[in-house]
Amino acid sequence: MSTSTSTKIGHGLAKVLGIKLRYRNPTGKEDLSRGESVFSVDTADTYVEEEPTSIEWLREVTPSGRGLLQYAYNLFPFVHWIGRYNGQWLLADLIAGVTVGAVVVPQGMAYAALAELKPQFGLYSSFMGVLIYWFFATSKDITIGPVAVLSQVTGNVVLKVAKSNPSIPANVVASALAIIAGAIVCFIGLVRCGWIVDFISLAAISAFMTGSALNIAVGQVPTLMGITGFSTRDPTYLVTIHTLQHLGRSTLDAAMGLTALAMLYIIRSACQFAARRMPKRAKLFFFLATLRTVFVILLYTLISYLVNRNHRKKPKFKILLTVPRGFQNAAVPTINTTIIKAFAADLPVAVIVLLIEHIAISKSFGRVNNYTIDPSQEMVAIGVTNLLGPFLGAYPATGSFSRTAIKSKAGVRTPFAGVITAIVVLLAIYALPAVFFYVPSATLSAVIIHAVGDLITPPNTVYQFWRISPLEVGIFFIGVIVTVFSSIENGIYTTICLSLAILLFRVVKARGRFLGKVKVHSVIGDHLLDHDAVGKGPNDFQDPTSRNIFLPIEHHDGSNPQVDVESPYPGIFIYRFSEGYNYPNANHYLDYMVTEIFKQTRRTNPNAYPKLGDRPWNDPGPRRGQAAPDHSDRPTLKAIILDFSSVNNVDITSVQHLIDVRNQLDRYTAPERVEWHLACINNRWTKRALASAGFGYPSPEGDEQTFERWKPVFSVAEIGGDTSAAAAAEYRENEKEIKRQRTRDTEHGLGKDTGDHINTTAEAASSSSGEDFDQKVGAAKAYTAQPGSRVAVVHGLNRPLFHIDLTSALQSAITNTERRGGGEPKGVGTL
């Protein structure tokens, strides 16, 4: 009763407001259904597709109580596996955690210099990154901590704020940047918008990583050589020029730096060579190669100690000097409007670097190691890490490529390895500060250069990019050039904007294809499958090896141009949308379609403009004294079939374009109307939108707009028969019943042989002594030679011009075109 009342109220309001509930119903009738004479399909069960409703959509998107509990459960992925943690996992995590810890300690101190901070801040960031991440991680391989590129960006922000607000300490600025950027990333993750990073292409990421690596490596060369007197934060090309100009001023630092860098590469190359020569010991050589950074740092620290132990106040070359023990900078971070305003312009690039480096690495290693990461949850992990880290003095941190690769190759089993790494870093913070005093700065620069060298995209990868998409290789080189001649920030913005511009261009300029029909045969080796069956029927319908496919008529898909693609039918066109159909590309799609149709057809009424003055200005006709061109060899436009297989959603603008084109073509074919068939629609809301605009129905005919009888063509599928599950169950039951009946016959001495198998006709049960049983078996579908299988339409009968595929759409279009031409061909159902 309530539904009826609400419906009446709704209809009343619609009437008062002038809303037409039957908006653009071309038939002028109620919803068409199975029961109407024009939609009669023998042996098919009725199916009327219901339209989606707004309430239904709200129910789908509104989280339920169970969904909220699942959301909370997924915020802490460690609870999914911690209960199954075992000793074998612990041993693997222990090895991986210690290995990464040995690498992150020297790298953390080195990267702190890039961030214009003291070495201890790199250790703080390393500790908090690995300690917090494992609670929220969906990747077992990722290692959170200081990284070269983000440290470089942080250093740029620190220097920029120092110029405008010199009273603000560098670590305060870095901590504030970490909290604000972390809060933004955490919010994006909490609202589950991790898909946003998918807008950043691989070409943009590769350009950003390559350009940043060159920027960082070149910027470390002066420290490596002991050269001072100019800014290493200038654009890369300027730093290169200044370094070459002052190369003669190199100091003893060059000996500590160049030899350390050479040793790092020699050890790695030697271990790789040995692993190839001795595969059985590859694991051993991997760990030796991994620990090369620790070995080099310890070796050169020892050399530094021997050289500078008597020159602590004035060392022979630059060293780290005092590194405080413990968390001396632990405090509540200072955040105010002055600090935020000082780095607000650089906040977007910090957020982008936080996101793309971490998500790209985690996705890559997830695919390699056969697990799937949740980008949104990873954003939560990064965000929380950067929100809590500054309370112990940490600066912005994200996923590290080099340490993640080491962790993965070390055989890590769970994210708990991060806790082991945190313990190693904690020991370094409290036990090794005295050793850190003598670490040469040039050696740390060598460590940085060696680490970022792996971020440079190798030439072979660029060549593979070229093979896949030459246009994106242009984006890659533009991004690298902008980074080298400007800055990392400008390089990031440039590549992202170019990638989005190309994406929009491809969407807006997407071009549809006119399709034709080709009959193909399946071939194995040099002969057709079941060759004897070919050509049995007059139309080769008995040929099981042949089928009709639809190819672009112009062969723009790369199909063999020697294959003759037939036009579907005179006056019938099949048009495929190639890249979605929405408001940016709707006009481009349909303009091309209409132009091509006009070129290949003629007006239905050649006397549509009896007088010269009746012609429109854009179609003035022939010049005076000249005859109109003869297009009598062209067909008139009968029907258009639209292939929606690549379309997921439509919008108001795109549907309105379709309506306008439909009206335009109806004027072109007047007094007849163009029939529109739509195939392969994958979305219920798209069907609703198109049906609301009058598509999916047959066109009214004649001046009186009457809806005449027409021939429907539906696709139907079996829902029963001898191959159905129900028939199989019935077969088994009947077989048991026959065996029981035979046993009774034998016991009563009837001795009638019923054969060794069950016949497929009603005579299979002729040996039973009961007439009812004969009738029961005889009626069974599984035992009939011509099983009366049930079929049902695949698409709703109330939208007869929405088709499941192009074949049924073409059959329907041809059938009704021929009917209107005077013939009455039989409607076709596709099984």
mmCIF file of N, CA and C in Angstrom, residues 13 32 68 94 106 215 409 445 559 590 707 721 775 780 823:
data_model
loop_
_atom_site.group_PDB
_atom_site.id
_atom_site.type_symbol
_atom_site.label_atom_id
_atom_site.label_comp_id
_atom_site.label_asym_id
_atom_site.label_seq_id
_atom_site.Cartn_x
_atom_site.Cartn_y
_atom_site.Cartn_z
ATOM 1 N N LEU A 13 3.544 14.706 -8.485
ATOM 2 C CA LEU A 13 4.560 15.750 -8.504
ATOM 3 C C LEU A 13 5.159 15.914 -9.896
ATOM 4 N N LEU A 32 7.502 -2.699 -23.613
ATOM 5 C CA LEU A 32 7.257 -3.887 -24.415
ATOM 6 C C LEU A 32 7.746 -5.116 -23.668
ATOM 7 N N LEU A 68 32.068 -1.984 7.129
ATOM 8 C CA LEU A 68 32.862 -1.125 8.006
ATOM 9 C C LEU A 68 33.816 -1.935 8.870
ATOM 10 N N LEU A 94 64.904 -12.740 10.008
ATOM 11 C CA LEU A 94 66.080 -12.316 10.764
ATOM 12 C C LEU A 94 67.251 -12.042 9.829
ATOM 13 N N PRO A 106 74.505 3.202 6.911
ATOM 14 C CA PRO A 106 75.341 4.156 6.158
ATOM 15 C C PRO A 106 74.543 4.964 5.135
ATOM 16 N N ASN A 215 70.784 14.229 -11.365
ATOM 17 C CA ASN A 215 70.866 15.444 -10.553
ATOM 18 C C ASN A 215 71.625 15.186 -9.258
ATOM 19 N N LYS A 409 65.728 -10.230 -2.261
ATOM 20 C CA LYS A 409 66.698 -11.271 -2.616
ATOM 21 C C LYS A 409 67.220 -12.012 -1.391
ATOM 22 N N SER A 445 79.558 10.230 -0.024
ATOM 23 C CA SER A 445 79.151 10.687 -1.355
ATOM 24 C C SER A 445 79.306 9.561 -2.371
ATOM 25 N N SER A 559 45.170 -6.312 -40.002
ATOM 26 C CA SER A 559 44.783 -7.558 -40.668
ATOM 27 C C SER A 559 45.249 -7.535 -42.122
ATOM 28 N N LEU A 590 31.165 10.831 -33.831
ATOM 29 C CA LEU A 590 29.955 10.863 -34.652
ATOM 30 C C LEU A 590 30.139 11.706 -35.904
ATOM 31 N N PHE A 707 3.170 2.299 -34.942
ATOM 32 C CA PHE A 707 4.131 1.252 -34.642
ATOM 33 C C PHE A 707 3.631 -0.038 -35.277
ATOM 34 N N GLY A 721 18.146 -29.234 -21.035
ATOM 35 C CA GLY A 721 18.552 -30.119 -22.110
ATOM 36 C C GLY A 721 19.464 -31.220 -21.629
ATOM 37 N N GLN A 775 6.149 -44.481 -18.609
ATOM 38 C CA GLN A 775 5.807 -43.090 -18.929
ATOM 39 C C GLN A 775 6.810 -42.123 -18.288
ATOM 40 N N ALA A 780 11.392 -38.359 -19.658
ATOM 41 C CA ALA A 780 12.653 -37.778 -19.185
ATOM 42 C C ALA A 780 13.417 -37.143 -20.334
ATOM 43 N N GLY A 823 9.810 -7.884 -48.600
ATOM 44 C CA GLY A 823 9.870 -9.296 -48.274
ATOM 45 C C GLY A 823 9.461 -9.534 -46.839
#
